[in-house]
PDB file of N, CA and C in Angstrom:
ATOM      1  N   UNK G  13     -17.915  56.042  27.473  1.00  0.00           N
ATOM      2  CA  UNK G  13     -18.939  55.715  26.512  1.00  0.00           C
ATOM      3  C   UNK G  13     -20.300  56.248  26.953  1.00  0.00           C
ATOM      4  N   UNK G  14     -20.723  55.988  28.299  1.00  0.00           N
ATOM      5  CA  UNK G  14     -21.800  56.523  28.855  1.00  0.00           C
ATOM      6  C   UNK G  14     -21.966  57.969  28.229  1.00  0.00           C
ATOM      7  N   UNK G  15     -21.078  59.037  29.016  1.00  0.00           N
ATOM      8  CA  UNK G  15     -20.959  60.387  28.266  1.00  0.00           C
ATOM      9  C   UNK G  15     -21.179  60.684  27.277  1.00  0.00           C
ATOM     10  N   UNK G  16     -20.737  60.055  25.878  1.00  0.00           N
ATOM     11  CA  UNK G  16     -21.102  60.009  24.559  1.00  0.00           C
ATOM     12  C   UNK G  16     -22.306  59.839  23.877  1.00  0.00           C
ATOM     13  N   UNK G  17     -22.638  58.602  24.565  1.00  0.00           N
ATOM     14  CA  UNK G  17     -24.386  58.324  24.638  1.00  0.00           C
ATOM     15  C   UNK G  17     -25.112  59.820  25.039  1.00  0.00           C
ATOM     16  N   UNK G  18     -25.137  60.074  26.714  1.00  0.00           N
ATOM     17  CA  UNK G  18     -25.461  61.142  26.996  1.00  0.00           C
ATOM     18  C   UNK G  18     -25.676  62.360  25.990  1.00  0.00           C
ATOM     19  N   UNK G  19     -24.150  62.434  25.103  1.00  0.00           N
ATOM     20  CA  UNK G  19     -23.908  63.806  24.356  1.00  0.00           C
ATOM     21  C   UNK G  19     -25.243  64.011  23.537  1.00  0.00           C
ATOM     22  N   UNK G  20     -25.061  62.321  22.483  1.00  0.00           N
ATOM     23  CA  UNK G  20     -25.597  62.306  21.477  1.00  0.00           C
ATOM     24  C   UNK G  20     -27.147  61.818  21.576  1.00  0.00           C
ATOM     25  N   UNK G  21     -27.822  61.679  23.112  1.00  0.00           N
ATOM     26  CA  UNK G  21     -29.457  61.878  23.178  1.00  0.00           C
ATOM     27  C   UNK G  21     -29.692  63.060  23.456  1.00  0.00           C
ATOM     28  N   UNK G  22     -31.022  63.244  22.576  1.00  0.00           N
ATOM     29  CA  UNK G  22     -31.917  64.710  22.474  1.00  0.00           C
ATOM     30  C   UNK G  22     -32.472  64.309  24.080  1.00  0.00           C
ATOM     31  N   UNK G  23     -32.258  66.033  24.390  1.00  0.00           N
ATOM     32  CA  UNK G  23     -32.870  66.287  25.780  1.00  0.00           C
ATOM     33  C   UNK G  23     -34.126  66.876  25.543  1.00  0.00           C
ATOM     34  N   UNK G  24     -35.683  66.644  25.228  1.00  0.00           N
ATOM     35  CA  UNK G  24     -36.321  67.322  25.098  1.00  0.00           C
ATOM     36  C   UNK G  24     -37.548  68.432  26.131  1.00  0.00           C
ATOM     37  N   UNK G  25     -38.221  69.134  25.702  1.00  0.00           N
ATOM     38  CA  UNK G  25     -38.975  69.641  26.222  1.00  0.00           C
ATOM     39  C   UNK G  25     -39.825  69.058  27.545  1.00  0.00           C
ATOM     40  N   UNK G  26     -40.002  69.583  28.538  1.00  0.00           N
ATOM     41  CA  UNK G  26     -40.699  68.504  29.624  1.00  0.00           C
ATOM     42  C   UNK G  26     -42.575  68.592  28.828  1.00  0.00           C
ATOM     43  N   UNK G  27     -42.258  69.633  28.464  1.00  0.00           N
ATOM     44  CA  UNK G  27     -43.709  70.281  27.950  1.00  0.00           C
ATOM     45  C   UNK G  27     -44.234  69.066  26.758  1.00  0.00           C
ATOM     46  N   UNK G  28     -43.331  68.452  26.361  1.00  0.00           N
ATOM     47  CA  UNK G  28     -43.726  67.472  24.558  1.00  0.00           C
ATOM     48  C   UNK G  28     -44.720  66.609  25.589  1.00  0.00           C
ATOM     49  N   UNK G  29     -45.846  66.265  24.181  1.00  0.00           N
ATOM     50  CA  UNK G  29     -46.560  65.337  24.563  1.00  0.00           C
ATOM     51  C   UNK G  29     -46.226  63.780  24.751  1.00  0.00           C
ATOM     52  N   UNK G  30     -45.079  63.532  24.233  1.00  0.00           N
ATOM     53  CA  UNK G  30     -44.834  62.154  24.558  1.00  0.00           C
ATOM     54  C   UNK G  30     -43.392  62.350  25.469  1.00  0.00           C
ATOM     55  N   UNK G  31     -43.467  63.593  26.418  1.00  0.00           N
ATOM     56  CA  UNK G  31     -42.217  63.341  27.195  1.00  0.00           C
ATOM     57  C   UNK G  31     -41.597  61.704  28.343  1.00  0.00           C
ATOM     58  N   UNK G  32     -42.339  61.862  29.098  1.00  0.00           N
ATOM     59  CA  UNK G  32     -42.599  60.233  30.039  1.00  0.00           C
ATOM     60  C   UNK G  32     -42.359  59.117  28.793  1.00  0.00           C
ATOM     61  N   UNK G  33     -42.908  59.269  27.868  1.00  0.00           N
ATOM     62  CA  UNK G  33     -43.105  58.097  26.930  1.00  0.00           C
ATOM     63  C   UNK G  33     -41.495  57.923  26.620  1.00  0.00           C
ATOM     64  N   UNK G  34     -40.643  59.163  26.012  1.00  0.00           N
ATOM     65  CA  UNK G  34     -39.637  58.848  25.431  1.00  0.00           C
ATOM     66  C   UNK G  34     -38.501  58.437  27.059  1.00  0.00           C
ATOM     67  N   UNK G  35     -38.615  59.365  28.052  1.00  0.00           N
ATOM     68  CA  UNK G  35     -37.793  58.441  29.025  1.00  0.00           C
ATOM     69  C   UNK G  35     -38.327  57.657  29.958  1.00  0.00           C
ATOM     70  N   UNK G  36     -39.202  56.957  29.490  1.00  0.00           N
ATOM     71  CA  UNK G  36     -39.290  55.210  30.350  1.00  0.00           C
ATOM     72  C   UNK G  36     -38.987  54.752  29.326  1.00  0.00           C
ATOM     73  N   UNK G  37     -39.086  54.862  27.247  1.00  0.00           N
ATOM     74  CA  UNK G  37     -38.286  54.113  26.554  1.00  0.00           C
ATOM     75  C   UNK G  37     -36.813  54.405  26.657  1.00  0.00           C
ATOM     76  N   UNK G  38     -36.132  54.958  27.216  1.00  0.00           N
ATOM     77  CA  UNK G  38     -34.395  55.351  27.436  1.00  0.00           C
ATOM     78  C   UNK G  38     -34.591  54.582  28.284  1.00  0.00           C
ATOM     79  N   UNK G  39     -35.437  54.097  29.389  1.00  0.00           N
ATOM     80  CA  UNK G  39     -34.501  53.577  30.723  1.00  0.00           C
ATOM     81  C   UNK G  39     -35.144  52.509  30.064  1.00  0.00           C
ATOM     82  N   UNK G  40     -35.534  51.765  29.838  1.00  0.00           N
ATOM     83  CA  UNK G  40     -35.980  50.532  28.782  1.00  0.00           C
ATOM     84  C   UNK G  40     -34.330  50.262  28.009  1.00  0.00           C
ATOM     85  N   UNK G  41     -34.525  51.403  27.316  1.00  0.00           N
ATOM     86  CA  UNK G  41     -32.727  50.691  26.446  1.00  0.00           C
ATOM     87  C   UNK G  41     -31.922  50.935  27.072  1.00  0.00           C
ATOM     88  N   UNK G  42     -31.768  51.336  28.311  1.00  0.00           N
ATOM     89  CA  UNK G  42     -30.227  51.165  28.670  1.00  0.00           C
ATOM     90  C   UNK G  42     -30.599  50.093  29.395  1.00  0.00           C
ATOM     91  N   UNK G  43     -31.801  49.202  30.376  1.00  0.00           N
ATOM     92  CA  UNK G  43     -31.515  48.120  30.710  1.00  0.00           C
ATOM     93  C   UNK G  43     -31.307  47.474  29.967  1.00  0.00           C
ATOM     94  N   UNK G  44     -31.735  47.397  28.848  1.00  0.00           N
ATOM     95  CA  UNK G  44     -31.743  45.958  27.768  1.00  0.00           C
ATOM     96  C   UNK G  44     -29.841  46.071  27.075  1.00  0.00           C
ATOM     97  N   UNK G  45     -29.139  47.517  27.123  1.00  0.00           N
ATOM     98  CA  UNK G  45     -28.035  47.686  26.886  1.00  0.00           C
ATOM     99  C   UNK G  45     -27.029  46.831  27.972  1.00  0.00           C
ATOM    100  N   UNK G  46     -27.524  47.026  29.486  1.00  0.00           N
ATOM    101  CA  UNK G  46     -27.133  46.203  30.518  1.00  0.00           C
ATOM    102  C   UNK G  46     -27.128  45.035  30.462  1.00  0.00           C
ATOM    103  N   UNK G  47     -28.698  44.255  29.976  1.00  0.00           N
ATOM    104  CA  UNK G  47     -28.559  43.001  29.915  1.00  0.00           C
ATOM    105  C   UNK G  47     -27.531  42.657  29.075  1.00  0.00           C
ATOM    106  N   UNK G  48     -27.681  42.974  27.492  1.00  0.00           N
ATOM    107  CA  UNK G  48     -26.635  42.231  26.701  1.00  0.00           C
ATOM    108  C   UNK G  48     -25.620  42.273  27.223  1.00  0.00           C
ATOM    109  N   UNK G  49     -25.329  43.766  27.780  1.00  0.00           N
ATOM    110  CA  UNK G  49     -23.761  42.604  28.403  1.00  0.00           C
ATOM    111  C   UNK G  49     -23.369  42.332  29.370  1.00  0.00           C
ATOM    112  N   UNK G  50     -24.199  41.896  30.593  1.00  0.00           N
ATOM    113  CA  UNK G  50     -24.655  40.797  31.203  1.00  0.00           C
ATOM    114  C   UNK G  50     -24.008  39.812  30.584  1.00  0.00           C
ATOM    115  N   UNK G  51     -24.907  39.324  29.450  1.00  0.00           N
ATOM    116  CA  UNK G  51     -24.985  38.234  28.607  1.00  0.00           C
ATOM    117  C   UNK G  51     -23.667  37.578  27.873  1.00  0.00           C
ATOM    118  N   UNK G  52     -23.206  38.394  27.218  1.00  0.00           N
ATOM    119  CA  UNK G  52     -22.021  38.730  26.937  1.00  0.00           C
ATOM    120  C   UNK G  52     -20.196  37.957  27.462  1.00  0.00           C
ATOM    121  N   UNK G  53     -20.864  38.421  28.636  1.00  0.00           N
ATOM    122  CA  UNK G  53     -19.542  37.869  29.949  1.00  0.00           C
ATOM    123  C   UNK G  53     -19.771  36.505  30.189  1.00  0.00           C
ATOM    124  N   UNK G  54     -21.107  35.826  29.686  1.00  0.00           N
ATOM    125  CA  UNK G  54     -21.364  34.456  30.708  1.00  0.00           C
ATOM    126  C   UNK G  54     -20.681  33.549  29.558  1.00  0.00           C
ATOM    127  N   UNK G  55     -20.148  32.788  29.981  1.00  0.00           N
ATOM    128  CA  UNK G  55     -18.590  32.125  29.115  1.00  0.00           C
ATOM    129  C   UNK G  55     -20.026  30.813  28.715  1.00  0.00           C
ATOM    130  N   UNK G  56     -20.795  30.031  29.431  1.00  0.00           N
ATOM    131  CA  UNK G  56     -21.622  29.019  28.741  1.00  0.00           C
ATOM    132  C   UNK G  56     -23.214  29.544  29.911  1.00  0.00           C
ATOM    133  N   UNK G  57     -24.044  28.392  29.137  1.00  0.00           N
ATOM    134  CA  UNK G  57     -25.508  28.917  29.634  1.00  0.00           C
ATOM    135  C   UNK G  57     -25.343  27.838  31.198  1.00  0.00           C
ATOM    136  N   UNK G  58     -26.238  28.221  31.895  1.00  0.00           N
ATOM    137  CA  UNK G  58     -26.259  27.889  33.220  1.00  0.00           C
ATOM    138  C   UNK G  58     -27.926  28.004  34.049  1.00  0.00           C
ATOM    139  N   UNK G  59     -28.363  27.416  34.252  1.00  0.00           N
ATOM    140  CA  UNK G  59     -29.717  27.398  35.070  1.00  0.00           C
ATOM    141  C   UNK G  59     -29.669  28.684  35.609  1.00  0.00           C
ATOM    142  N   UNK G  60     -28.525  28.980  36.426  1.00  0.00           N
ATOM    143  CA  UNK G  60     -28.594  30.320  37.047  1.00  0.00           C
ATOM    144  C   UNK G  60     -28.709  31.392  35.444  1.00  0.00           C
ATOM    145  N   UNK G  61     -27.516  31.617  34.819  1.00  0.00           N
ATOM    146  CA  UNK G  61     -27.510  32.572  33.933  1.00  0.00           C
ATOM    147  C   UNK G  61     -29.292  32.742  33.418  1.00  0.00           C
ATOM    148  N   UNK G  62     -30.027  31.300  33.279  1.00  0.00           N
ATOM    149  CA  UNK G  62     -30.766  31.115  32.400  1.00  0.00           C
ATOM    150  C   UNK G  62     -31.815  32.238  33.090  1.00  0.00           C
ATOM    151  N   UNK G  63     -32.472  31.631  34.618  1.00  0.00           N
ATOM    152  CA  UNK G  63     -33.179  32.584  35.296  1.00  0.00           C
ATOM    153  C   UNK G  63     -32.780  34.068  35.525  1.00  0.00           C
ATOM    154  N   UNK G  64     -31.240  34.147  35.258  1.00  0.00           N
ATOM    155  CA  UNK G  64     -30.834  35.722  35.276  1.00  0.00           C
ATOM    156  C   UNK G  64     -31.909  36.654  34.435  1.00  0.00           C
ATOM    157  N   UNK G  65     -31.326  35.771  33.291  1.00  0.00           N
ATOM    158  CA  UNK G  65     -31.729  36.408  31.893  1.00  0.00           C
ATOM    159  C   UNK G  65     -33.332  36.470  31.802  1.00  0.00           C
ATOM    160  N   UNK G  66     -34.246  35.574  32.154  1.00  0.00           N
ATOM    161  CA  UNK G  66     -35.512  35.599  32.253  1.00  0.00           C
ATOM    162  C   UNK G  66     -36.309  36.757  33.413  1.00  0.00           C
ATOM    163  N   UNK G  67     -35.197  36.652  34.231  1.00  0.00           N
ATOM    164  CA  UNK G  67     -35.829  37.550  35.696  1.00  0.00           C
ATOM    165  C   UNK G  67     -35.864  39.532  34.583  1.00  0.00           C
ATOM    166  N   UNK G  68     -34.685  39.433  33.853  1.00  0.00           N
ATOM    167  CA  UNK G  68     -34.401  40.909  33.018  1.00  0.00           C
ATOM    168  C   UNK G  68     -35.630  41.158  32.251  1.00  0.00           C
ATOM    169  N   UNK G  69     -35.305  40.164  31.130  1.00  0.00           N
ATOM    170  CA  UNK G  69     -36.455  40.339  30.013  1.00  0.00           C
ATOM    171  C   UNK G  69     -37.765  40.497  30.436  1.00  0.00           C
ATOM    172  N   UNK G  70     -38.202  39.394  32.027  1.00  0.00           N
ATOM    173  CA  UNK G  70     -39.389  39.749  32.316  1.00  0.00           C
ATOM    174  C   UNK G  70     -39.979  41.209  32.564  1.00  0.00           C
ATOM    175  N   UNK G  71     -38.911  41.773  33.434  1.00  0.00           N
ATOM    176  CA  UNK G  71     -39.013  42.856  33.827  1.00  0.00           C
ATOM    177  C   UNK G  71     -38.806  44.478  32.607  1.00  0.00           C
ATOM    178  N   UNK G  72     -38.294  44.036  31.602  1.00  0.00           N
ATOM    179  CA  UNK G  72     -38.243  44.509  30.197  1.00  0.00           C
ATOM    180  C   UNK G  72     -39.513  44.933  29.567  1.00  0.00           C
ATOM    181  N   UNK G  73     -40.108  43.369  29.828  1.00  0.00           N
ATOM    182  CA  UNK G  73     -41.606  43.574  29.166  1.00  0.00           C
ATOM    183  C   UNK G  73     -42.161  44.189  29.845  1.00  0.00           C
ATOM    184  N   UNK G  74     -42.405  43.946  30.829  1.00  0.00           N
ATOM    185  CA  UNK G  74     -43.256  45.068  31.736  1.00  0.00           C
ATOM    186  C   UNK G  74     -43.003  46.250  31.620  1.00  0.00           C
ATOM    187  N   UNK G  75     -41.837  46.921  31.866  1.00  0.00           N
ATOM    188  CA  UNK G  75     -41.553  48.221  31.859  1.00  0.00           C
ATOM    189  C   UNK G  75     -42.211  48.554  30.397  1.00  0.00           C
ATOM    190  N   UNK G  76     -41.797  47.943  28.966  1.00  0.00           N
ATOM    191  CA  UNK G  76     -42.246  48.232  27.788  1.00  0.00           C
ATOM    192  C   UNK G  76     -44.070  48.288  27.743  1.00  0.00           C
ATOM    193  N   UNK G  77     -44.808  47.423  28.544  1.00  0.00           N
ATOM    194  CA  UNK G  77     -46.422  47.335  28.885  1.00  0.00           C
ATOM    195  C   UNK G  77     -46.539  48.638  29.381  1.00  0.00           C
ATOM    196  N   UNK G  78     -45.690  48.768  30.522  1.00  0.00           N
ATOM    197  CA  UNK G  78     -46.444  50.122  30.831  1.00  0.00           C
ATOM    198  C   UNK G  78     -45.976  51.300  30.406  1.00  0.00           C
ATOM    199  N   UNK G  79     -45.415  51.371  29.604  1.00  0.00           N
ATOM    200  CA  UNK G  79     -45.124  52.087  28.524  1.00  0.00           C
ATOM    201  C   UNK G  79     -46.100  52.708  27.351  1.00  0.00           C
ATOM    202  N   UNK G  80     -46.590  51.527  27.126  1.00  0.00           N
ATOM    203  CA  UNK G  80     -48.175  51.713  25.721  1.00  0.00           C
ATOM    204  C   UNK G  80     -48.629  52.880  26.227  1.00  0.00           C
ATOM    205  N   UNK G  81     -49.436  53.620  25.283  1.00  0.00           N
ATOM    206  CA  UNK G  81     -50.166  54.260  25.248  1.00  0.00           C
ATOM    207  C   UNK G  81     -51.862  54.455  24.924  1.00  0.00           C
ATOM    208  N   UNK G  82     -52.495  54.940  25.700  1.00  0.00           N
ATOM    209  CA  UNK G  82     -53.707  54.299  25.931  1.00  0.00           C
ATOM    210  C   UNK G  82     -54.614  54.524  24.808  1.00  0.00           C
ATOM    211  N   UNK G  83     -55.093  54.696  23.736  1.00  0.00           N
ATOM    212  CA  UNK G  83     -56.031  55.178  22.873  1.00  0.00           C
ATOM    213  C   UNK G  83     -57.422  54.788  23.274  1.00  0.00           C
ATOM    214  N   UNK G  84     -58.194  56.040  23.561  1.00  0.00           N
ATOM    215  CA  UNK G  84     -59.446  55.982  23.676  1.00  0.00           C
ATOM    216  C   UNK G  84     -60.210  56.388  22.259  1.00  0.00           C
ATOM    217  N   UNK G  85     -61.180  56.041  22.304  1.00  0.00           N
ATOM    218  CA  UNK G  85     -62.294  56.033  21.118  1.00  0.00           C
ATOM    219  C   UNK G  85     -62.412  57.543  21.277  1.00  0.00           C
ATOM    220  N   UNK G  86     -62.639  58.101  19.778  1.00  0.00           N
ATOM    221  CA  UNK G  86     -62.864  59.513  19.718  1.00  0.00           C
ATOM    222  C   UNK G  86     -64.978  59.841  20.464  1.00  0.00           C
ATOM    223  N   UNK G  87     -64.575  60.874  21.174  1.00  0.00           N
ATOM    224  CA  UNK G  87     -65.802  61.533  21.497  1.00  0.00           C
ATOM    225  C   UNK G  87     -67.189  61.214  20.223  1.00  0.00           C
ATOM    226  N   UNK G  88     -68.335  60.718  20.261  1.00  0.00           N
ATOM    227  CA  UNK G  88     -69.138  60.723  19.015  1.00  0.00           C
ATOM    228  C   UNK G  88     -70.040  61.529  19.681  1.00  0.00           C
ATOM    229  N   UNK G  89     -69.962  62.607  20.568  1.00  0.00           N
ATOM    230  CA  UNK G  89     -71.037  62.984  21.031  1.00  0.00           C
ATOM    231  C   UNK G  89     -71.442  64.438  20.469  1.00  0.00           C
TER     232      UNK G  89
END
């Protein structure tokens, strides 16, 4: 399945302006692809599962924060 995935993402230019942007969002979805099924396997919820799942997502968001893109105010000069 991995492979398939692989086939069917565009490999683009290193040169595009949003290159970095589009693969820290790929490694963004394949963790969040990881977590679910993580999630998936855990037969009921559990204090542990619970902090599993919180320790991911935390780290989700972040990766997605530093992700943004910065917009500065156009030049008025």
């Amino acid at each position: 399945m991995k492979n398939e995935e692989n086939l069917d993402t565009p490999h683009p230019d290193p040169a595009w302006d949003y290159y970095l942007t589009y693969h820290r969002l790929l490694k963004v979805k394949s963790q969040l692809n990881q977590l679910i099924k993580d999630i998936s396997e855990f037969e009921s919820a559990t204090a542990d599962s619970d902090q599993f799942i919180n320790e991911d997502l935390f780290d989700l968001i972040n990766s997605l924060k530093n992700t943004r893109i910065v917009i500065e105010p156009p030049d008025e000069s």
